[in-house]
XYZ file of C-alpha atoms in Angstrom:
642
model
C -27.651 -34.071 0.437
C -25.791 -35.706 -2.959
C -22.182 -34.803 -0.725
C -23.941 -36.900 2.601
C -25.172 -39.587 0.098
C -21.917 -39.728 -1.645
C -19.623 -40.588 1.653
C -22.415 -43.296 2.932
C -22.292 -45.235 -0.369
C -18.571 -45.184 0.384
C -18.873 -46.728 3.671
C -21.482 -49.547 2.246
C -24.228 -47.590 4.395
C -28.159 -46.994 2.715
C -28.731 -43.327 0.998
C -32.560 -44.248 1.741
C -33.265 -41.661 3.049
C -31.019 -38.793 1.401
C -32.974 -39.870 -1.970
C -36.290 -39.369 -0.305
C -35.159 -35.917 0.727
C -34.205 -35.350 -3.326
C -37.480 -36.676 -4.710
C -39.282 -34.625 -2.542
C -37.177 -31.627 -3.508
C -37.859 -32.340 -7.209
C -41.097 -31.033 -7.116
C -39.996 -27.726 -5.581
C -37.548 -27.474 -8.477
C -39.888 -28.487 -11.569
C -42.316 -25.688 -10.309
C -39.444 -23.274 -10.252
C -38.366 -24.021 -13.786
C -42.187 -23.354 -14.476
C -42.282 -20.279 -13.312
C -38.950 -18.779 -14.625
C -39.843 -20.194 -17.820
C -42.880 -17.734 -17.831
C -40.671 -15.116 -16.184
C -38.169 -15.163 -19.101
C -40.807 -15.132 -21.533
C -42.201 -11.813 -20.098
C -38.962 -10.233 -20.026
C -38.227 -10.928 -23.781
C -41.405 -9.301 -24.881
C -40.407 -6.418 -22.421
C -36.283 -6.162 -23.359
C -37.023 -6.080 -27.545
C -37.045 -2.478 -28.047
C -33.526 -2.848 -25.990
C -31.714 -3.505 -28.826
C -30.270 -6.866 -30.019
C -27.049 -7.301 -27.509
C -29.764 -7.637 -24.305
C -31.889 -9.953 -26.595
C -29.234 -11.749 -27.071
C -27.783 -12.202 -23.185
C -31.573 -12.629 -22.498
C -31.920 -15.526 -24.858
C -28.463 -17.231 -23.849
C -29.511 -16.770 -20.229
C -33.142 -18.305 -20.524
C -31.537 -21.402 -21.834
C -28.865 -21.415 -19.837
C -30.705 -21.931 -17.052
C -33.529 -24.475 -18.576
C -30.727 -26.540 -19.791
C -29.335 -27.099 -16.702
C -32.552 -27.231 -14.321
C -33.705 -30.228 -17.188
C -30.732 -32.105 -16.806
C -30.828 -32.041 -13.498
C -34.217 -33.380 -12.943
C -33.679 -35.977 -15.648
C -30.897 -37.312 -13.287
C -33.140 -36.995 -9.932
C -35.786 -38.722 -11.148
C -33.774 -41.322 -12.438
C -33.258 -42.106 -8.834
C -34.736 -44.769 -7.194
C -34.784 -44.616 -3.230
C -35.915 -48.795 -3.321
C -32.731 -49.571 -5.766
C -29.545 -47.898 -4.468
C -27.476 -46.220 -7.730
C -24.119 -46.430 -8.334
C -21.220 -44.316 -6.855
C -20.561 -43.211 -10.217
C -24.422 -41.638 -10.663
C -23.853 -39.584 -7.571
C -20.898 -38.443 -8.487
C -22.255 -37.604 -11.628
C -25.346 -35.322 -10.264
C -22.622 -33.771 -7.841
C -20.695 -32.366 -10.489
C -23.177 -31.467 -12.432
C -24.594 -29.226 -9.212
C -20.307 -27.709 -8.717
C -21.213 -26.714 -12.348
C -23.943 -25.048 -12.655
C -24.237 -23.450 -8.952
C -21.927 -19.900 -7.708
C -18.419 -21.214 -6.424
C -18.528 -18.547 -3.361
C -14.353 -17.056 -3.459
C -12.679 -16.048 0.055
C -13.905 -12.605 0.185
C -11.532 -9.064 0.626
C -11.845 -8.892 4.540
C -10.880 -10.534 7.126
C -6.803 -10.183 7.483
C -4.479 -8.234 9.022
C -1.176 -8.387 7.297
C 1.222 -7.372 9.322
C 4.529 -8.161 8.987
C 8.519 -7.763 8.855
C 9.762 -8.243 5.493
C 13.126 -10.130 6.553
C 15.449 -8.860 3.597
C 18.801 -11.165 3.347
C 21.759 -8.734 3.493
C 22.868 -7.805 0.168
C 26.238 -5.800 -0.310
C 26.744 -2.926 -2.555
C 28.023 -3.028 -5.912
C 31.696 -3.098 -6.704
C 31.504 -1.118 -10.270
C 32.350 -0.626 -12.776
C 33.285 2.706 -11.816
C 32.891 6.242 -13.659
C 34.016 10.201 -12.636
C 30.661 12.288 -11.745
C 31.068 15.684 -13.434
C 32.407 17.418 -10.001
C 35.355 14.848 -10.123
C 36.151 15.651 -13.551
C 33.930 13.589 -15.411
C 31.222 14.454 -18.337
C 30.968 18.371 -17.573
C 29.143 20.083 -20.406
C 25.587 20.989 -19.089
C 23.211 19.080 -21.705
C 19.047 20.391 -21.579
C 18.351 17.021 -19.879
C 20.279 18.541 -16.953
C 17.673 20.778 -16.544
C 14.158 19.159 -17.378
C 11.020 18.339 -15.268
C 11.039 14.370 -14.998
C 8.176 12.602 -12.953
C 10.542 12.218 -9.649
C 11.544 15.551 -9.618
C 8.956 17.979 -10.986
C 9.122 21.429 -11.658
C 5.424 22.521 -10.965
C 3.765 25.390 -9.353
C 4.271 24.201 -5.403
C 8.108 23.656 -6.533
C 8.111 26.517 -8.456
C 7.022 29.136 -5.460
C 9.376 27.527 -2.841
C 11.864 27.865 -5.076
C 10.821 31.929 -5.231
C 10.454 32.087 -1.702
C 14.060 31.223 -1.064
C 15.095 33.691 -3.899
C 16.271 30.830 -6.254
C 19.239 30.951 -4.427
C 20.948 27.927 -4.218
C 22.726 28.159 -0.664
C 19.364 28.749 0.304
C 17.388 25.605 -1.297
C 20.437 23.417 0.371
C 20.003 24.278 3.710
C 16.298 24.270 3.277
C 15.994 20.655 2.366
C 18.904 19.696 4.825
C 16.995 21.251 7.856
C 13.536 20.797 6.876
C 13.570 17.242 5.426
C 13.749 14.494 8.029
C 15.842 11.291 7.060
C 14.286 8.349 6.665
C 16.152 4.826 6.055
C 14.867 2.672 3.200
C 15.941 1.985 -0.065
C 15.101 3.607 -4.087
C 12.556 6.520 -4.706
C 9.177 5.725 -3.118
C 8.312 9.262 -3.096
C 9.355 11.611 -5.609
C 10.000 15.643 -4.843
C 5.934 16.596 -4.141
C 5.739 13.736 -1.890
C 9.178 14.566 0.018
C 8.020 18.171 0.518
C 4.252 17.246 1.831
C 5.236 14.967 4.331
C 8.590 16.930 5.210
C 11.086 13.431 5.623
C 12.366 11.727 2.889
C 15.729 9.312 2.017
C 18.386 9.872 0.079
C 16.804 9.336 -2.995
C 13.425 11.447 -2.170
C 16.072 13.924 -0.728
C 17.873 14.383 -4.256
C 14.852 14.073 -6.154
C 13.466 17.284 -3.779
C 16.843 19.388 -4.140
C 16.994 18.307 -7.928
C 13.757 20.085 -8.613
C 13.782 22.916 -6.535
C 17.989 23.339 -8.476
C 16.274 23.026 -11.638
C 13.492 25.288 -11.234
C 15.969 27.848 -10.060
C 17.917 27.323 -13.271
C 20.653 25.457 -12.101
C 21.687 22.040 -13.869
C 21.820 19.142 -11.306
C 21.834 15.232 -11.587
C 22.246 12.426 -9.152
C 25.225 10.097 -7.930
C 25.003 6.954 -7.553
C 27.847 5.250 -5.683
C 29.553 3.653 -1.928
C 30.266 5.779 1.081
C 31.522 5.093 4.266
C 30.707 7.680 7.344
C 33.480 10.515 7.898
C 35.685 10.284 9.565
C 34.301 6.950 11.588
C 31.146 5.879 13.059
C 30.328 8.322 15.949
C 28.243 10.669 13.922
C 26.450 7.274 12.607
C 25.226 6.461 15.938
C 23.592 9.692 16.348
C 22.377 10.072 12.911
C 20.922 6.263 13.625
C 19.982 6.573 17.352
C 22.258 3.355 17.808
C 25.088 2.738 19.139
C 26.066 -0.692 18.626
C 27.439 -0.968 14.994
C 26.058 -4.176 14.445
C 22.835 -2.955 15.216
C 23.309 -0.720 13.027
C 24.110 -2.901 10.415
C 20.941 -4.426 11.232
C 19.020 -1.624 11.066
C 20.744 -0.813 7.493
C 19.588 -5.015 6.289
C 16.117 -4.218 7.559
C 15.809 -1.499 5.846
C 17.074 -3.332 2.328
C 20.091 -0.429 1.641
C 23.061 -2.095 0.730
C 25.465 -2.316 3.197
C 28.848 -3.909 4.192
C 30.986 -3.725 7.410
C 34.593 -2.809 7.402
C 36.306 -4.723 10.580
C 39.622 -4.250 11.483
C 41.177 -5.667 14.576
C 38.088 -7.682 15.474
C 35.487 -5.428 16.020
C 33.462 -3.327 13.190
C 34.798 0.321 12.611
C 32.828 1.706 9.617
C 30.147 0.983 7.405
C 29.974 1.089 3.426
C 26.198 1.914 1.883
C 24.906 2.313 -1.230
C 23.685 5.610 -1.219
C 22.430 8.199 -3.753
C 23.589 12.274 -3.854
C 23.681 15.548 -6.182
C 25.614 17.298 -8.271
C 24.202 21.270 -9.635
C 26.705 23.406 -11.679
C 26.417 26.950 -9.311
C 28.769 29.763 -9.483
C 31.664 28.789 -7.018
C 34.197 30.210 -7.219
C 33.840 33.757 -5.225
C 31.369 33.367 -2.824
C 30.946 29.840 -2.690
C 27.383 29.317 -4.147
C 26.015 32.557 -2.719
C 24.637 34.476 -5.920
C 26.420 37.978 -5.699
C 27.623 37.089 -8.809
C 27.868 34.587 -11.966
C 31.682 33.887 -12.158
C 33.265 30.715 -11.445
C 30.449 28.372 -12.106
C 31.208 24.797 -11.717
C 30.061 21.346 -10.519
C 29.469 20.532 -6.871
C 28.600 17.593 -5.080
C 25.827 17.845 -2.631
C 23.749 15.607 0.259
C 21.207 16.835 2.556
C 20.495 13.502 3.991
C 23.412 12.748 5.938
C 22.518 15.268 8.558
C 26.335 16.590 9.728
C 25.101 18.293 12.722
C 22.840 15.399 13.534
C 19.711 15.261 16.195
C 19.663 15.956 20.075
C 18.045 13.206 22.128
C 15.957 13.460 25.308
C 16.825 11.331 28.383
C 13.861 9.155 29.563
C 13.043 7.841 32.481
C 13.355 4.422 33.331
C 10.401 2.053 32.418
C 9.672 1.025 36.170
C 10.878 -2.800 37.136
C 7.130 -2.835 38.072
C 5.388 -2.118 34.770
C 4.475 -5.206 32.839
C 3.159 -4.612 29.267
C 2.309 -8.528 28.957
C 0.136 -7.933 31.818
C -1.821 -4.825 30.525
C -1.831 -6.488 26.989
C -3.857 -9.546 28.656
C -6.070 -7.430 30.702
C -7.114 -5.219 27.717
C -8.345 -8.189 26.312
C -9.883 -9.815 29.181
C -13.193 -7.171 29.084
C -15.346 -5.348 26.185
C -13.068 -1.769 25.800
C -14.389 1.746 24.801
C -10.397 2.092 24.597
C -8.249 1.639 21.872
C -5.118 -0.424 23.016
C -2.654 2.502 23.225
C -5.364 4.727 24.475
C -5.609 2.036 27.370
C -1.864 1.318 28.036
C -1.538 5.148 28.224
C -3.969 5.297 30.707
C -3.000 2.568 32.996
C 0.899 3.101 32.892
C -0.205 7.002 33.634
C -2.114 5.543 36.472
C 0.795 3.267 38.061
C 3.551 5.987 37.118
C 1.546 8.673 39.351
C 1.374 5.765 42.453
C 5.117 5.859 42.746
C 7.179 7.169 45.503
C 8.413 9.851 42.708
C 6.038 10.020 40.267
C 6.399 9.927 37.077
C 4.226 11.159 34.140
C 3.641 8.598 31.032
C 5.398 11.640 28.390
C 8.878 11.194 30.361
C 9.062 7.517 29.212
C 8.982 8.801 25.466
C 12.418 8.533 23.565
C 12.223 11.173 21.145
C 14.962 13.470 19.034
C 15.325 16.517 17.299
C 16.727 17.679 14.033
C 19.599 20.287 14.619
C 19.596 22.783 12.096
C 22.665 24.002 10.560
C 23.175 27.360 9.152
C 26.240 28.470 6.692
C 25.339 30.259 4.021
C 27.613 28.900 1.856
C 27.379 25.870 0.154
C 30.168 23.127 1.298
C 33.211 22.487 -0.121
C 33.186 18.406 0.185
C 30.265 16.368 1.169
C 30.223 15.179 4.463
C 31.267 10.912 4.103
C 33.925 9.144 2.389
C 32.939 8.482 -1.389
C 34.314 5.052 -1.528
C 33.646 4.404 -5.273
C 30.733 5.781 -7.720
C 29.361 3.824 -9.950
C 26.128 5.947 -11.804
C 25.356 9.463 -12.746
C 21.258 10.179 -13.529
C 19.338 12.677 -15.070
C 16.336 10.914 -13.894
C 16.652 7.847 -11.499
C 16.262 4.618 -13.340
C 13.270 1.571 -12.417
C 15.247 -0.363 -10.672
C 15.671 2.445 -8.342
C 12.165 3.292 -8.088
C 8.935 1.858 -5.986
C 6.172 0.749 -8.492
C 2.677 -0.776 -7.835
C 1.619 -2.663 -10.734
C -1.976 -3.257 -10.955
C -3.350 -6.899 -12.752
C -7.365 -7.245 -13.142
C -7.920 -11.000 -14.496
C -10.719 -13.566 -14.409
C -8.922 -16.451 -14.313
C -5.670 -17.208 -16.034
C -6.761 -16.500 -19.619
C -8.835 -13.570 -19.139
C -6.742 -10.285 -18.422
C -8.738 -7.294 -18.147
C -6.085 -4.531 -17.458
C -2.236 -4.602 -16.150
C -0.681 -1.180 -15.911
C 2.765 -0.347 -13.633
C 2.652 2.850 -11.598
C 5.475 4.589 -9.375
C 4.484 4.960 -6.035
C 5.264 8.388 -6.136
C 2.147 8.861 -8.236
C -0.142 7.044 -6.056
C 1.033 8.013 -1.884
C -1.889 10.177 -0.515
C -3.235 10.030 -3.247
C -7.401 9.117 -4.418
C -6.896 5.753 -6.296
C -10.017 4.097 -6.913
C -11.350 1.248 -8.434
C -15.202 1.608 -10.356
C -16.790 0.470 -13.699
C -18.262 2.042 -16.577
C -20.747 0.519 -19.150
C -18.864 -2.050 -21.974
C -20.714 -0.214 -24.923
C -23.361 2.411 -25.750
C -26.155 -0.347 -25.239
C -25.447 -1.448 -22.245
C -25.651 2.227 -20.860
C -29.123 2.467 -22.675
C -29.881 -1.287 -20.881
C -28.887 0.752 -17.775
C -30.842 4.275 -18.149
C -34.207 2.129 -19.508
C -34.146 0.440 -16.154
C -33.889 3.683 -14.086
C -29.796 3.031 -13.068
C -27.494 0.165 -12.175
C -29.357 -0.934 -9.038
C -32.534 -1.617 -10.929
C -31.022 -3.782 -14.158
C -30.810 -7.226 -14.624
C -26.893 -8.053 -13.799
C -27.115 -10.917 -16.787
C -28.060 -8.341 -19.445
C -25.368 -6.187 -18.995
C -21.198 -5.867 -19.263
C -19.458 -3.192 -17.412
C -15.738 -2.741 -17.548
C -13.645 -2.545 -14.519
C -12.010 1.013 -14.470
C -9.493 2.331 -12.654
C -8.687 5.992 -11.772
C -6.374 8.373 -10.662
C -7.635 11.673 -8.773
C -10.704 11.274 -11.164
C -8.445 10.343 -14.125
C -8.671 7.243 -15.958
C -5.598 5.110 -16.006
C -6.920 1.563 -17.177
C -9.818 0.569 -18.427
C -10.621 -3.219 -18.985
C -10.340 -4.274 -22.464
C -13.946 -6.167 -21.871
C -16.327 -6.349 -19.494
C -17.991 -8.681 -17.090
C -21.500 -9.315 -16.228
C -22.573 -7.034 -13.407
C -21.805 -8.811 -9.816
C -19.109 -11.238 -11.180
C -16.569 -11.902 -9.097
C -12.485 -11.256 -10.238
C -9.285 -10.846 -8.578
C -7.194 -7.448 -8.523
C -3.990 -8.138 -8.173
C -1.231 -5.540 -6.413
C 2.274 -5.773 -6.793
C 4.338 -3.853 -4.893
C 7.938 -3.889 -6.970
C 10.795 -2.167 -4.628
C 14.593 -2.475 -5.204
C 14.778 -5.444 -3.018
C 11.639 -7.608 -4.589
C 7.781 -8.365 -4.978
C 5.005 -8.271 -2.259
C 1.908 -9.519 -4.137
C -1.860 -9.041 -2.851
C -4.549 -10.748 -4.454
C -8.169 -9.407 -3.521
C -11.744 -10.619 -4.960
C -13.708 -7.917 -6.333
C -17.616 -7.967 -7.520
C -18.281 -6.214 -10.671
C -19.856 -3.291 -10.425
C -19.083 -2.323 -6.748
C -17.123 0.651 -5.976
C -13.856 0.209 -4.291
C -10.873 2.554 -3.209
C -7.686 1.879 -2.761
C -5.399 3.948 0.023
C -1.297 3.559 -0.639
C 1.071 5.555 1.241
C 4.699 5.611 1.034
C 6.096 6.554 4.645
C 3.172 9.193 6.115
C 0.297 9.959 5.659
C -1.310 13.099 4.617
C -4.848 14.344 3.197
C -4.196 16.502 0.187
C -7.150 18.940 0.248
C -8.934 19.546 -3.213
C -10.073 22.964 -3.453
C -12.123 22.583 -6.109
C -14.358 20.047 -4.530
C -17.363 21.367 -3.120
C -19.356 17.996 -2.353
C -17.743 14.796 -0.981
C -19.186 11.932 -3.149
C -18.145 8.256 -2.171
C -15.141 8.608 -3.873
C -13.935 10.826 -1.796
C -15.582 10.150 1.423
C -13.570 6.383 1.508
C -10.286 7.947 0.363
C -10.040 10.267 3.115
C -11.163 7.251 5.845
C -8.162 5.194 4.467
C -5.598 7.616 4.272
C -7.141 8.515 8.145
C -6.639 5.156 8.898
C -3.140 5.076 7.799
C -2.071 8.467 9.624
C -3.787 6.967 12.739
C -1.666 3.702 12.734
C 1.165 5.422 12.039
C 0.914 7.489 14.910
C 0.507 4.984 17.165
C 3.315 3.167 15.975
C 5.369 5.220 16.156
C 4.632 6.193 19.762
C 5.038 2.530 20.716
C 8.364 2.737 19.456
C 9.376 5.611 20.928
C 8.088 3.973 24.442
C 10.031 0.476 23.568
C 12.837 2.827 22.193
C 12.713 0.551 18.942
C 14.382 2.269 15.697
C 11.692 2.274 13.002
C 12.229 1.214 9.310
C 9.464 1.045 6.752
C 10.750 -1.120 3.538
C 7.468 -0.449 1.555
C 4.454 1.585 1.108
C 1.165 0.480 3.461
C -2.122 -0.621 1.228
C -5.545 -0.621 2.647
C -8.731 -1.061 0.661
C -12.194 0.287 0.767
C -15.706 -0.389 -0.458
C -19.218 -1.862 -0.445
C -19.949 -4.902 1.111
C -22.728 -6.545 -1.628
C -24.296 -9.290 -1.776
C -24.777 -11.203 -4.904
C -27.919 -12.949 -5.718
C -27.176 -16.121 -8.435
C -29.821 -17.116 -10.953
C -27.683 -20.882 -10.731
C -24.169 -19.585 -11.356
C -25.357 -16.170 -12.982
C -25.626 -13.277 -10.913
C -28.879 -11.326 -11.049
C -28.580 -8.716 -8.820
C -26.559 -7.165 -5.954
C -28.079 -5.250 -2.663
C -25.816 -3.084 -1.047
C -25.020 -4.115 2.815
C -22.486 -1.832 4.106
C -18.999 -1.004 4.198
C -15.448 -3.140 4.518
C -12.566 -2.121 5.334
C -9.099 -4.450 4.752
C -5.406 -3.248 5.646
C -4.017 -5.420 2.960
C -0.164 -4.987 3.570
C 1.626 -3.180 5.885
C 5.571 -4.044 6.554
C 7.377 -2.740 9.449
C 10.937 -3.711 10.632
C 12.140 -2.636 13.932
C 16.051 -2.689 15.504
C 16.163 -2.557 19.275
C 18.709 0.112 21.235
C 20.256 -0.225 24.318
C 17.477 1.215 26.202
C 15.306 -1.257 24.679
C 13.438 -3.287 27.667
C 13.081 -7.042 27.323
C 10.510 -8.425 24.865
C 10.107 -5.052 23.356
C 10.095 -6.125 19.623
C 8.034 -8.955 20.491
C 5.638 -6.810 22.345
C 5.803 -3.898 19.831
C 3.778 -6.118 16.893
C 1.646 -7.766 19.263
C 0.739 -4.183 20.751
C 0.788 -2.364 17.276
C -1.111 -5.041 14.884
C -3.847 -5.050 17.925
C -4.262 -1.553 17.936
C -4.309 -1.637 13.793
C -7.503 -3.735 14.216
C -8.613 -2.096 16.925
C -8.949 0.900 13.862
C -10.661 -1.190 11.459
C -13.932 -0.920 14.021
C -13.023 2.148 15.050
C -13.147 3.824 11.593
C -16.557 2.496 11.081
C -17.884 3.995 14.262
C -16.398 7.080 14.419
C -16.485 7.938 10.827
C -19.643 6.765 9.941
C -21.773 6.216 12.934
């Protein structure tokens, strides 16, 4: 009413009638202020034996709100409806109201982030330049060579695959070379656990998986940092890549944020330089070339399982008929209520027009997919398998700037930090990351219990701190708290080698959230020990489901646009209660629990086409693949939880 009387006093028009409107909502008002006035004075008497802190919030609250509520109807009936007031007046009332009432924030849901990250090129770093210890460099073995670091762990799982392969370290080479896919992004989003769960892995999650399977066998081993160019030119590229072009591939390389630079000589490009990261171990050698018969002859060895040297064989798909138009089944998918999800319904209308053909042809034969080819030597290789054209680092552990961190900021406002704590993402891919809240003190949990539990109590008498854990362990706590359904932002930022992607969500105090982040694929880690699924657990296992669903499907769209897929960063998606807040003014009261949200926060995909790529196919690959990823939202709800 004060916002409709404000803009006709502007425009010289009467506010007759708004003030009527006012006055006659006075009276509503005053009555209210009558009876919360009693209300607070029966709550006193009932919160004394509650100790002095809920007194105290009780007493601050009470005339909080009679304050205000007096103030306001001072101004109102100041008011005359026969003698227009000043602008100024209105104005006056109208902040007072955008004081003392809830400013309602954008809430968590309600976007689909899905994007391509658009890295600039960046070349690789010209030095300075050192000697790893296989090229006659630093060569004594030190005990760092040899420790557990957080990238590459020596723990049980590492510890019996080690065993299983004898601790032998021909063995543990050719393991991780024809066991670990490659995947093409750059630094260590995944560590050695990670890189053996999902079975692919980059360089970096490569060396970090032979590292501690090496060191767990007793064998010292470190990384290399450095340049290479592919041996002895790029043929083997274009199969390890599944391009041919060598500009695409350089594309593919920028996408993917590896440093990268083109050699060109007589006007076309014949190799590639990368930044790229290796190993070294110290192994016997010299007699039977890494294969432990005996001990003699130990010394240091490059090694690289990522650079596959006998590469992948490729099917041969059939043609995407001249007849098939994905625009066409995109826009009647969303011309009619579906039971379908999109892929589910392009599958089954391509299947249908495929089998109408003079030669039919079955929806699987228009998949482009590969195969690893293993390669077998038993012996460990003499040279590694690309041209080393400088090196410029040698690890023990790889440093931050090579590593994928998610650093997690919990504020009220600009002055009021509650927790900021920096995580790799190795720790946190797969893995049950949730956000809760735990009383501020000892009297606010006896507030809490004297009420009969958090859904019962007052939000204005007590403080709960926001809390976040880590498989059930606590990894920040806030350093205060917040009355119980105020709002605050959490604040994700996910720090890669190339740069920042920030997220900024509004939580409520006191309502559960979790927080799904996967690096690459997904994968459910079963927990043995739990016998019951509480909450907790129930919403981790829906995100990470949600993840591993997208995934899938994205990965089958690229396979049918024959796209090349690159994922720069991990994929975030949040969890948790949908509340809603009741406000005493601009205190809330209490919550009631509505339901369930669901938010894919970020995910970042980059895509190269190939020269079996049809027309439009990146174009239609996002279009196809963000539809289907909210397609999921809904369909988690419904098939998860009825």
């Amino acid at each position: 009413m004060l916002g409709r009387a404000e803009g006709r006093l502007r425009l010289g028009y009467s506010i007759h009638s708004e003030l009527s409107d006012l006055k006659g909502l006075l009276e509503e008002v005053r009555a209210c202020h009558l009876l919360l006035q009693e209300r607070f004075r029966a709550r006193e008497e009932e919160i004394k034996s509650f100790g002095e802190k809920a007194l105290s919030r009780h007493r601050v609250m009470a005339e909080g709100v009679s304050q205000a509520l007096l103030e306001y109807m001072a101004l109102v009936e100041g008011l005359s409806p026969d003698r227009p007031p000043s602008l100024s007046r209105i104005e006056h009332l109208l902040t007072l109201l955008q004081t003392i009432l809830p400013v309602r924030k954008k809430p968590i849901f309600g976007t689909l982030p899905y994007k391509h990250l658009r890295y600039p090129a960046k070349e690789p770093p010209e030095g300075p330049l050192i000697r790893p210890a296989y090229g006659g460099g630093d060569r004594v073995v030190k005990p760092e060579d040899l420790q557990s670091t957080s990238e590459a762990p020596i723990t049980q799982e590492i510890a019996l695959l080690a065993q299983s392969l004898n601790w032998n370290p021909v063995s543990i080479y050719e393991w991780v070379k024809n066991n670990i896919e490659t995947e093409w992004y750059w630094g260590m989003m995944k560590g050695a656990e990670e890189t053996l769960r999902q079975r692919r892995g980059n360089d970096a999650d490569q060396a970090s998986l032979l590292i501690s399977l090496l060191r767990a066998s007793g064998y010292p081993a470190r990384y290399v940092r450095g340049v290479i160019e592919f041996f002895p030119d790029l043929e083997g590229a274009k199969n390890l890549f599944g391009i041919d072009e060598p500009h695409k591939m350089a594309e593919y390389l920028q996408k993917a944020g590896i440093p990268f630079k083109v050699i060109i000589s007589g006007g076309r490009i014949t190799n590639l330089q990368m930044e790229h990261i290796w190993v070294e171990v110290y192994v016997p050698y010299a007699n039977y070339r890494g294969a432990i018969l005996d001990e003699h002859g130990k010394t240091w060895l490059g090694l690289d399982t990522s650079i596959k040297v006998t590469g992948y064989s490729y099917n041969s798909p059939r043609e995407i008929p001249a007849t098939l138009s994905f625009l066409a089944l995109r826009d009647q998918y969303l011309s009619a209520p579906q039971n379908q999800t999109p892929l589910e319904y392009l599958r089954s209308q391509i299947g249908s027009q495929l089998s109408n053909l003079s030669q039919p042809v079955s929806y699987e034969e228009l998949l482009w997919t590969r195969t690893l080819i293993p390669e077998v030597l038993n012996i460990l290789p003499a040279s590694l398998q690309f041209r080393q054209t400088r090196i410029t680092h040698e690890y023990t552990e790889l440093p931050e700037e090579l590593r994928h961190r998610v650093r997690f900021i919990a504020a009220q406002g600009p002055h009021q930090e509650l927790f900021d704590i920096t995580l790799d993402a190795s720790r946190l891919s797969n893995q049950k990351i949730v956000l809760t809240y735990e009383p501020e003190s000892r009297e606010d949990q006896e507030i809490i219990n004297s009420y009969g539990g958090l859904d019962n109590t007052p939000g204005y008498l007590i403080r709960l701190r926001p809390v976040l854990t880590l498989n059930g362990e606590k990894v920040a706590v806030g350093r205060e708290g917040l009355p119980m359904g105020r709002e605050y932002e959490l604040i994700l930022e996910l720090i890669s080698p190339n740069g920042v992607e920030r997220i900024i969500n509004t939580h409520i105090t006191g309502n559960l959230s979790v927080i799904g982040i996967v690096s690459q694929n997904a994968s459910l880690i079963r927990n043995e020990v739990e016998t019951e699924k509480n909450a907790e657990t129930l919403l981790h296992e829906e995100a990470i489901r949600y993840i591993e669903r997208w995934n899938r499907a994205e990965e089958e769209l690229a396979s049918l646009f024959r796209l090349r897929l690159a994922r720069p960063i991990p994929t975030v998606v949040t969890l948790g209660g949908v509340i809603e807040v009741s406000y005493l003014l601009d205190t809330p009261y209490g919550f009631e629990w509505k339901g369930l949200y669901v938010d894919s926060d970020l995910r970042a995909v980059e895509t190269v086409t190939t020269r079996f790529s049809p027309n439009q196919s990146q174009g239609l690959f996002m279009e196809l693949s963000s539809l289907q990823g909210s397609i999921l939202e809904n369909r988690l709800f419904e098939e998860a939880f009825g």
